[in-house]
Amino acid sequence: MQPKEAAAEDIVIVGAGLAGLAAALGLHRKGVRSLVLESSPSLRASGFAFTTWNNAFRALDTLGLGDKIRKQHLQVQTLRVMSSATGEIVQEADLTQQGKLGPHEIRCVRRDLLLKALEEELPKGTIRYSSKIVSIEEDGNIKILQLADGSVLRAKVLIGCDGINSVVAKWLGLAKPSYSGRSAARGLAHYPDGHGFEPRFLQFIGHGFRAGMLPCNDADVYWFFTWTPSENDNGIDESAAKMKRFVLGRLRGSKVPEEALAVIDKSEMSDVLAAPLRFRPPFSLVTASIAKGNVCVAGDALHPMTPDLGQGGCSALEDGVVLARCLGEALVGKDGAKGSAENERIEAGLSEYAGIRRWRSVELIATAYTVGFIQQSDNAILLCSIDLELTDGLVVSCSLPCRKGVRCLVLESSPALRASGFAFTTWTNAFRALDALGVGDKIREHHVLYERMITFSAATGEAAAKVSLKMQGKSGPHEIRCVKRDFLLQTLESELPKGTIRYSSKIVAIEEDGNVMVLHLADGSTMKTKVLIGCDGVNSVVAKWLGLPKPILSGRSATRGLAEYPAGHGFGPEILQFIGQGFRSGVLPCNDTSVYWNYTWYPSSADRDAEESVAKMRSYVLAKLRAAKIPAAALDVIERSEMSDVVSSPLRFRSPLALVRGSISRGGVCVAGDALHPMTPELGQGGCAALEDGVVLARCLGEAFGAGGNDGSHHEGIKAALGKYAEARRWRSVQLITAAYVVGFIQQSNNVVVKFLRDTFLSPLLAKTLVAMADYDCGTL
Ligand SMILES: Cc1cc2nc3c(=O)[nH]c(=O)nc-3n(C[C@H](O)[C@H](O)[C@H](O)COP(=O)(O)OP(=O)(O)OC[C@H]3O[C@@H](n4cnc5c(N)ncnc54)[C@H](O)[C@@H]3O)c2cc1C
């Protein structure tokens, strides 16, 4: 087909979904014309309806459409979460509470009505239907768009709102969306004579699925069902009829009330839809090009996410408003009137937009993923949050192969054992690892077993939650203690053959010589080894050699310390936690005489000064805590800590995405502990995971050395053993880093919607995450 002559347009938006139409209307309101290309022959309201939260109504109000949509939809007043296993109500929440910027507002909005309302406000001819973009080329600053019908368009600005399979996102080089392992079915039931349901968001969780229903108005009820398909489910999404039967079958097999089943039964076949759920790996957006020159993406083209927060469509509307503001200002606002060339202003406008939307997208995708993951799990233990530290796992991991009868040498840069961080929460999973190493009971003997956790509001001083820590896990009761690092390291060292650890031995460079690794030490000496295990912490030289990317700064800092009470401290077997006023702080007795404390916060540039010295840091923490409502006994713990017993550091984590494909091992080299998975401390799992690593690594390597009656020095055997270890730890590391990040984000977020979600129904889920992550068995040696 001969290309038709290229027509020229200033701003081309690809896709007439929520993001595309919101951006077009926003620009129109700013007096800027755009053309929207839509591949379908008419508006495509796939998905029927979506929960529309405050943030979306704020965007709709900005576009001048809020009241019209409000009139067409009723406000959902309450949330009821029920267990699909028992039929019992797990949680009820008022959805009309007062938020920071006014009362909360949640409606289930019909997509067709919203898209139509957006279209009606646009000048005639803004949307060109049956116009599918198939490729993008460049001619200087101009983008040349090839359409499926053979026509060509030239655009000065190209905005991709073309959904999850975005051509524009591909052109920008964004990572492909990943399959979440879950699918969703959705539908709409019409009741022309009225459905009679209360304005309630009803959810059913457990039994391997999450289902929900909520009325849009007096005549329509929307429902959804998300689940993890098994091989037996193959082909059920082939037709709406099969899908409907499948959903009804699953719901009938659980304790979901008849009235909910009737809603699904009533949906017409044309009103049922199923799709696998995909999301863009959130950390791929940290450094990705959301905008490049005069091209950018918005909506699902930017941040496809799993539907667990009900925020995909809402954030597409937010994108549209922010984009219209940034681009409109650049073109016609007071900045736009200034002298710089138009293409430079466009570039600056889009880059401002990308800056605003980058972290919002990362946080929403990551949060939605984690919430979905937890909600569908069947573990229903509730617990409040906890804040603990990382460990470098240096000696821990390296010492382990010795238990399998394999000799090894541990190189440590310090002149003696370095127990930096003083203590760490040691969860059930870590005790399993310590038992595998034969030191569990010795550690238990010297550390108090927690019975409960009390969380106080730092603003009011009141106890917000009291939770028993005597919980049953998958394979026995849970066990949580705060273990002193020096004691643990000394215990491990004492179990090792003399001379295993060589102190003051810092590796500065690594070279490969065939199957042998040559290590250069800071004192100028060299050493050769067949197996090199990097347990060298967050700044690992070995991780760098493997090509793993540098850890990212989380923007938060942590200070921790240890106070000694030779005559006894008087605290009970409990974790005390203070949350609010911009910080989280914990007080945790280790035994009868030692108490560990921690404090995490977002430092402002003014606080940098405090981080200069330990004395300043301690005074800073004390001033913050004194200004809040913290009991005198907790303040005394910090006041009592010796200067040498306080440390402070910025919190860093490795992008979990980097670990999805990154080399955890190569040949005879691998990493473990913080060298593998530095994470933020919200789950208190960094040190525990380092112990798990050690056991798994020792098992894999020990088997290789013992295999086949040879001495195990065979390179292929070692390589395979380290490869096996790497695969065993890859997903566990990704999961832990992501969960820790998301829990931290939710706990400290000041975002209105996230805060609201946290206060209504995320808190118990956060608690569940902590325990779920500890309910893990790394196996024996
Ligand atoms: C099960 C489920 C439940 C959900 N529930 C909610 C919820 O409760 N609340 C919420 O806020 N969000 C929810 N979402 C997310 C929400 O549906 C999406 O985030 C939202 O629709 C994204 O809008 P968009 O405009 O970016 O993309 P889309 O709605 O996908 O629009 C993209 C448009 O681009 C067009 N297009 C695609 N390719 C081309 C091309 N090459 N050329 C021209 N046109 C093209 C398409 O035809 C389409 O019209 C849910 C999603 C799922 C899967």
XYZ file of C-alpha atoms and ligand atoms in Angstrom, residues 13-21 37-40 42-47 49-53 56 108 111 115 128 131-134 147 160-168 183-186 201 214 222 224-226 273 275-278 298-317 319, ligand 1:
132
model
C -2.769 11.464 21.746
C -2.927 7.745 20.994
C -5.904 6.031 22.685
C -9.340 7.302 23.696
C -9.448 5.602 27.109
C -9.529 7.357 30.479
C -5.957 8.683 30.250
C -6.223 9.849 26.621
C -9.544 11.643 27.011
C -6.458 8.528 17.636
C -8.489 5.506 18.721
C -8.102 2.083 17.134
C -11.744 1.015 17.796
C -16.278 3.846 18.735
C -15.562 4.474 22.444
C -14.351 1.242 24.041
C -15.631 0.877 27.579
C -13.977 -2.476 28.255
C -14.234 -3.477 31.907
C -17.097 -0.060 35.591
C -14.368 0.852 38.056
C -14.102 2.056 41.637
C -13.445 5.742 41.547
C -11.768 7.173 44.619
C -10.050 10.543 40.687
C -18.362 2.697 41.187
C -16.890 3.404 32.095
C -15.934 8.136 28.529
C -10.591 10.071 15.182
C -7.187 4.874 13.630
C -4.673 2.362 14.905
C -1.040 3.363 15.162
C 1.302 0.598 14.070
C -1.498 3.982 10.832
C 0.844 7.433 24.318
C -2.369 6.574 26.190
C -2.671 3.335 24.280
C -3.109 1.003 27.222
C -1.205 -2.036 28.380
C 0.125 -3.065 24.943
C 1.271 0.460 24.193
C 3.189 1.003 20.959
C 4.475 4.316 22.358
C -6.489 -13.496 36.181
C -9.623 -11.416 36.604
C -13.198 -11.782 35.456
C -15.570 -8.833 35.657
C -18.605 -2.424 48.740
C -20.749 -2.906 44.428
C -20.583 -4.348 39.079
C -15.194 -8.836 39.881
C -13.382 -12.065 40.658
C -9.575 -12.435 40.702
C -15.033 -10.263 30.499
C -8.213 -11.301 31.254
C -4.855 -12.262 32.724
C -3.565 -9.540 35.019
C -0.332 -7.864 34.065
C 0.201 8.015 30.524
C -2.384 5.643 32.028
C -1.908 1.904 31.547
C 0.716 2.655 28.885
C 2.823 4.011 31.753
C 1.796 2.061 34.844
C -0.214 -1.087 34.183
C -0.936 -2.504 37.630
C -2.893 -5.338 39.193
C -6.372 -4.150 40.224
C -6.020 -4.687 43.962
C -6.021 -1.026 44.958
C -8.637 -0.036 42.353
C -6.299 2.754 41.288
C -5.372 2.032 37.624
C -8.180 4.119 36.145
C -8.019 6.730 38.919
C -4.329 7.304 38.322
C -4.920 7.451 34.553
C -7.202 10.438 35.261
C -1.969 11.523 34.729
C -9.984 -6.561 36.597
C -9.662 -5.105 36.607
C -10.317 -4.274 37.508
C -10.004 -2.908 37.574
N -10.614 -2.138 38.488
C -10.281 -0.838 38.602
C -10.886 -0.001 39.591
O -11.730 -0.449 40.339
N -10.522 1.298 39.679
C -9.591 1.818 38.826
O -9.272 3.014 38.950
N -9.001 1.055 37.882
C -9.322 -0.245 37.749
N -8.722 -1.009 36.777
C -7.686 -0.408 35.920
C -8.275 0.428 34.782
O -9.199 -0.337 34.084
C -7.177 0.882 33.811
O -6.070 1.290 34.556
C -7.647 2.047 32.935
O -8.686 1.656 32.120
C -6.498 2.568 32.069
O -6.927 3.572 31.229
P -6.093 3.943 29.933
O -6.784 5.054 29.265
O -4.689 4.159 30.274
O -6.067 2.617 29.027
P -7.261 1.871 28.262
O -8.541 1.991 29.001
O -6.738 0.506 27.978
O -7.379 2.690 26.920
C -6.431 2.575 25.883
C -7.116 2.941 24.573
O -6.116 2.981 23.551
C -6.616 2.335 22.385
N -5.438 1.843 21.642
C -4.623 0.837 22.000
N -3.631 0.686 21.093
C -3.831 1.620 20.145
C -3.130 1.971 18.968
N -2.032 1.316 18.589
N -3.600 2.991 18.212
C -4.723 3.661 18.605
N -5.419 3.375 19.709
C -4.971 2.365 20.489
C -7.523 1.236 22.928
O -8.480 0.822 21.989
C -8.165 1.923 24.146
O -9.344 2.593 23.823
C -9.029 -2.375 36.692
C -8.413 -3.210 35.757
C -8.696 -4.554 35.725
C -7.999 -5.434 34.737
